[in-house]
XYZ file of C-alpha atoms in Angstrom:
337
model
C 14.369 -15.788 26.975
C 17.111 -14.146 24.909
C 19.561 -16.874 25.888
C 17.096 -19.729 25.449
C 15.740 -18.613 22.063
C 18.795 -16.794 20.733
C 18.729 -18.753 17.452
C 15.367 -17.209 16.551
C 16.697 -13.634 16.467
C 18.954 -11.598 14.195
C 19.328 -8.773 16.737
C 18.812 -8.410 20.490
C 18.422 -4.913 21.958
C 18.793 -4.608 25.744
C 17.281 -1.316 26.941
C 20.297 -0.095 28.896
C 21.134 3.454 27.796
C 19.754 6.985 28.075
C 21.338 10.065 26.519
C 20.475 13.070 28.658
C 21.830 16.368 29.906
C 23.897 16.274 33.087
C 24.848 19.233 35.261
C 27.239 20.589 32.634
C 27.421 18.356 29.577
C 25.587 15.520 27.899
C 25.845 12.139 29.583
C 25.280 8.610 28.363
C 23.702 6.811 31.326
C 23.323 3.052 31.664
C 26.760 1.518 31.518
C 26.245 0.175 35.056
C 23.437 -2.053 33.714
C 25.630 -3.800 31.146
C 25.904 -7.561 31.734
C 28.937 -8.859 29.852
C 28.324 -12.493 30.844
C 24.795 -12.263 29.460
C 26.153 -10.834 26.196
C 28.559 -13.788 25.873
C 25.744 -16.265 26.523
C 23.435 -14.648 23.965
C 25.919 -13.808 21.224
C 27.610 -17.058 20.346
C 29.737 -17.193 17.189
C 28.656 -13.635 16.461
C 24.890 -14.196 16.425
C 22.503 -12.655 17.204
C 23.832 -9.106 16.975
C 23.788 -7.084 20.207
C 22.405 -3.589 19.525
C 21.467 -1.835 22.798
C 18.807 0.831 22.730
C 19.888 4.421 23.305
C 16.914 6.652 24.081
C 16.917 10.434 24.397
C 15.554 11.634 27.718
C 14.890 14.998 29.284
C 14.944 18.575 28.103
C 16.508 20.691 26.678
C 18.394 18.782 24.014
C 18.080 21.159 21.054
C 21.655 22.350 21.641
C 22.793 18.857 20.718
C 21.365 19.489 17.264
C 22.394 23.120 16.846
C 25.824 23.364 18.427
C 28.582 21.455 16.668
C 30.463 20.768 19.906
C 27.480 19.129 21.584
C 26.528 17.178 18.475
C 30.019 15.736 18.183
C 30.066 15.035 21.913
C 26.787 13.065 21.720
C 27.963 11.030 18.746
C 31.319 10.417 20.415
C 29.681 9.236 23.638
C 27.614 6.661 21.747
C 30.353 5.553 19.352
C 32.970 5.205 22.093
C 30.646 3.097 24.240
C 29.871 0.835 21.296
C 33.571 0.416 20.527
C 34.510 -0.210 24.164
C 31.788 -2.801 24.728
C 32.129 -4.467 21.354
C 28.495 -3.943 20.352
C 27.195 -4.528 16.837
C 25.481 -1.130 16.739
C 22.524 0.493 18.494
C 18.796 1.064 18.326
C 18.305 4.837 18.518
C 15.023 6.220 19.862
C 14.664 9.975 19.562
C 11.808 10.852 17.215
C 9.103 10.700 19.912
C 11.024 13.073 22.204
C 11.767 15.455 19.347
C 8.056 15.381 18.559
C 6.997 15.991 22.169
C 9.202 19.087 22.515
C 8.283 20.635 19.161
C 11.610 20.023 17.449
C 10.006 18.448 14.396
C 7.556 21.326 13.969
C 10.477 23.690 13.354
C 11.773 23.070 9.823
C 15.346 24.100 10.652
C 15.517 21.975 13.811
C 13.910 19.065 11.982
C 16.682 19.163 9.396
C 19.248 19.376 12.190
C 17.695 16.267 13.763
C 17.981 14.392 10.474
C 21.576 15.577 10.128
C 22.299 14.194 13.589
C 20.906 10.746 12.707
C 22.834 10.778 9.447
C 26.134 11.632 11.161
C 25.502 9.098 13.929
C 24.937 6.394 11.323
C 28.089 7.394 9.470
C 30.114 7.261 12.683
C 28.840 3.783 13.563
C 29.361 2.506 10.024
C 33.011 3.561 10.232
C 33.639 1.382 13.284
C 34.874 -2.111 12.498
C 35.861 -4.441 15.317
C 38.376 -7.264 14.716
C 35.822 -10.029 15.242
C 33.210 -8.415 13.003
C 32.607 -9.202 9.375
C 30.395 -6.121 9.086
C 30.331 -2.534 10.245
C 28.233 -1.422 13.172
C 24.567 -0.862 12.452
C 22.022 1.839 13.244
C 18.374 0.916 13.763
C 16.130 3.974 14.035
C 12.758 3.944 15.814
C 9.945 5.650 13.889
C 6.325 6.350 14.922
C 3.182 4.888 13.379
C 1.171 6.913 10.907
C -1.046 9.658 12.336
C -4.693 8.708 12.617
C -5.809 11.988 11.038
C -4.204 13.997 8.248
C -0.434 14.015 7.997
C 1.154 15.872 10.882
C 4.496 17.633 11.171
C 5.686 14.952 13.604
C 5.199 12.193 11.010
C 8.204 10.487 9.463
C 8.040 11.282 5.745
C 9.303 9.937 2.440
C 11.780 12.825 2.309
C 13.091 11.858 5.753
C 13.562 8.248 4.700
C 15.287 9.237 1.476
C 17.642 11.540 3.375
C 18.626 8.760 5.785
C 18.806 5.916 3.289
C 22.573 5.433 3.657
C 22.707 6.162 7.394
C 20.021 3.822 8.735
C 20.242 0.049 8.408
C 16.694 -0.657 9.605
C 13.619 1.136 10.943
C 11.689 -0.097 13.969
C 8.047 0.856 13.365
C 6.074 1.331 16.596
C 2.857 -0.454 15.624
C 1.548 -0.842 19.166
C 0.246 1.441 21.954
C -2.832 2.256 19.870
C -4.846 2.643 23.089
C -4.063 3.998 26.542
C -5.663 4.448 29.946
C -7.486 7.585 28.755
C -8.879 5.787 25.727
C -9.016 2.053 26.546
C -9.111 -0.461 23.726
C -7.018 -2.889 21.685
C -3.237 -2.609 21.787
C -2.612 -2.914 18.045
C -5.697 -3.323 15.827
C -4.743 -5.315 12.761
C -6.432 -2.878 10.357
C -4.472 0.009 11.904
C -1.241 -1.967 11.749
C -1.932 -2.701 8.087
C -2.479 1.027 7.462
C 0.864 1.790 9.145
C 2.655 -0.778 6.986
C 1.007 0.549 3.850
C 2.090 4.051 4.825
C 5.708 2.886 5.025
C 5.345 1.133 1.666
C 4.136 4.448 0.289
C 7.224 6.182 1.741
C 9.476 3.636 0.079
C 7.672 3.529 -3.230
C 6.789 7.164 -3.707
C 3.605 8.527 -5.231
C 4.640 7.658 -8.791
C 5.485 4.018 -8.035
C 2.830 1.726 -9.550
C 3.721 -1.049 -7.138
C 3.232 1.185 -4.126
C -0.129 2.240 -5.585
C -1.077 -1.402 -6.083
C -0.103 -2.235 -2.511
C -2.058 0.636 -1.048
C -5.180 -0.552 -2.839
C -4.829 -4.263 -2.144
C -3.267 -4.383 1.327
C -0.347 -6.823 1.674
C 2.060 -7.057 -1.248
C 0.622 -9.379 -3.849
C 2.639 -11.930 -5.798
C 1.908 -9.867 -8.896
C 3.505 -6.810 -7.303
C 6.508 -8.827 -6.177
C 7.328 -9.797 -9.743
C 6.927 -6.541 -11.626
C 10.576 -6.253 -12.580
C 13.185 -4.122 -10.869
C 10.650 -1.983 -9.000
C 9.301 -5.071 -7.302
C 12.780 -6.229 -6.300
C 13.615 -2.765 -5.009
C 10.400 -2.733 -2.973
C 11.247 -6.069 -1.362
C 14.817 -4.997 -0.602
C 13.649 -1.782 1.045
C 10.864 -3.487 3.005
C 13.438 -5.815 4.535
C 14.725 -2.707 6.367
C 11.329 -2.258 8.054
C 10.775 -3.987 11.399
C 7.060 -4.085 12.210
C 6.442 -3.650 15.930
C 4.813 -6.610 17.697
C 3.758 -6.323 21.350
C 4.300 -9.183 23.783
C 2.677 -7.155 26.591
C -1.008 -6.406 27.153
C -3.227 -3.935 28.973
C -5.572 -4.246 31.937
C -7.910 -1.283 31.546
C -10.499 0.016 34.001
C -13.580 1.141 32.078
C -14.308 3.818 31.080
C -10.818 5.146 31.959
C -7.834 3.875 33.878
C -5.500 0.924 34.185
C -2.367 0.196 32.201
C 0.123 -2.351 30.860
C 0.455 -5.912 32.172
C 3.073 -8.583 31.615
C 2.711 -12.294 31.027
C 2.838 -13.400 34.669
C 0.213 -10.803 35.605
C -2.033 -12.011 32.787
C -1.753 -15.618 34.012
C -2.540 -14.482 37.555
C -5.736 -12.777 36.367
C -6.792 -15.905 34.484
C -6.199 -17.997 37.592
C -8.017 -15.614 39.940
C -11.102 -14.707 37.912
C -11.526 -17.629 35.459
C -12.814 -15.220 32.781
C -14.184 -16.155 29.388
C -11.925 -15.132 26.505
C -13.638 -13.280 23.667
C -12.418 -12.550 20.148
C -12.734 -8.985 18.895
C -13.277 -9.665 15.192
C -13.026 -5.996 14.254
C -9.597 -5.438 15.810
C -8.408 -9.070 15.688
C -7.411 -9.316 19.346
C -8.505 -11.478 22.274
C -9.819 -9.852 25.454
C -11.729 -10.679 28.615
C -13.677 -8.759 31.264
C -13.682 -9.098 35.038
C -15.013 -7.030 37.935
C -13.254 -6.152 41.163
C -14.348 -3.604 43.794
C -17.299 -2.733 41.547
C -14.977 -1.685 38.743
C -15.223 -3.279 35.317
C -11.850 -4.258 33.828
C -11.153 -5.190 30.224
C -7.911 -7.016 29.495
C -6.303 -7.146 26.065
C -3.370 -9.537 25.773
C -1.708 -11.234 22.781
C -2.714 -14.759 21.827
C -1.292 -17.250 19.357
C -4.049 -16.288 16.928
C -3.529 -12.521 17.203
C 0.243 -12.859 16.943
C 0.022 -15.226 13.964
C -2.091 -12.725 12.033
C 0.361 -9.913 12.684
C 3.444 -11.951 11.899
C 1.862 -13.035 8.628
C 1.056 -9.413 7.805
C 4.719 -8.472 8.198
C 5.920 -11.532 6.300
C 3.544 -10.955 3.402
C 5.160 -7.602 2.562
C 8.747 -8.713 3.106
C 9.257 -6.864 6.408
C 10.905 -8.059 9.595
C 9.518 -7.662 13.113
C 10.666 -5.916 16.290
C 9.201 -7.317 19.511
C 8.492 -5.188 22.570
C 9.552 -7.001 24.498
C 10.587 -10.637 24.659
C 10.598 -10.844 28.455
C 6.996 -9.619 28.718
C 5.231 -12.395 26.826
C 4.308 -16.031 27.376
C 6.960 -18.561 26.505
C 4.903 -20.368 23.893
C 4.814 -17.155 21.841
C 8.327 -18.104 20.706
C 6.888 -21.153 18.914
C 5.585 -18.752 16.259
C 8.945 -17.156 15.492
């Protein structure tokens, strides 16, 4: 799909790398998965940019933040791999792991984590390859807004301000709303809108009249877009936000159980059970039910209608989109991009 529809994308991020602790030192795992022929086929005349994902895995990794030697080693591992392979940058996913292990709840470690992202971005920005007309880029994955009151794990306005020169774009994880313990829609549109508005609030600040207008009205209005320099600044900053769009679905067992499904599995279920598709008007997603072995299943999977609504939501506020992931959907989804 990346090769066939390459012209529709600005960036492609193969999920090849994990940064984890080895027996003695940190290790960057995944180089054996790199497909150089695929990269050549996808990136023709420099487009789209190839920015592999690097995800933190395992525990403990706090030393990487606290000890200068380990921090420099981690940054060097990533930067050297990017230089050697001729990448255009990386997508860095770490916030969820830092959250899971309590790093973000400790104010000193949280600042160390931000320092790490800042120094990683600076290192990548200083790498210029002969064929490139730009420096390497850093895309940073951030979580959706908490459903309750603000939590310590949330990504804040202060965090975004601190990283403004280090991060080229933010990938906002506006999917995985439900899970096997709490079955339901994958990305309710109202929740996604709340997540986008939260990011707009981070960008605009509490004293920004445009941010206030957006939070009251939903998507950015034409009026807000044309309120002088603040409006232009809002649009420029929102272009750094990539709203997460899922191309996968979920096959849940009710009341609990099940899990993710891909496009070919979805088509197989349609063929086997001939279910009736229903539209969930509250969450703006299609779903269907079927029964097997006396268990009731409910399947949520993207449709042209659900995807169109979400793409329009991102477009209306000047944001981009990040798709998880292009190999998991149906091919006609690409008609919407």
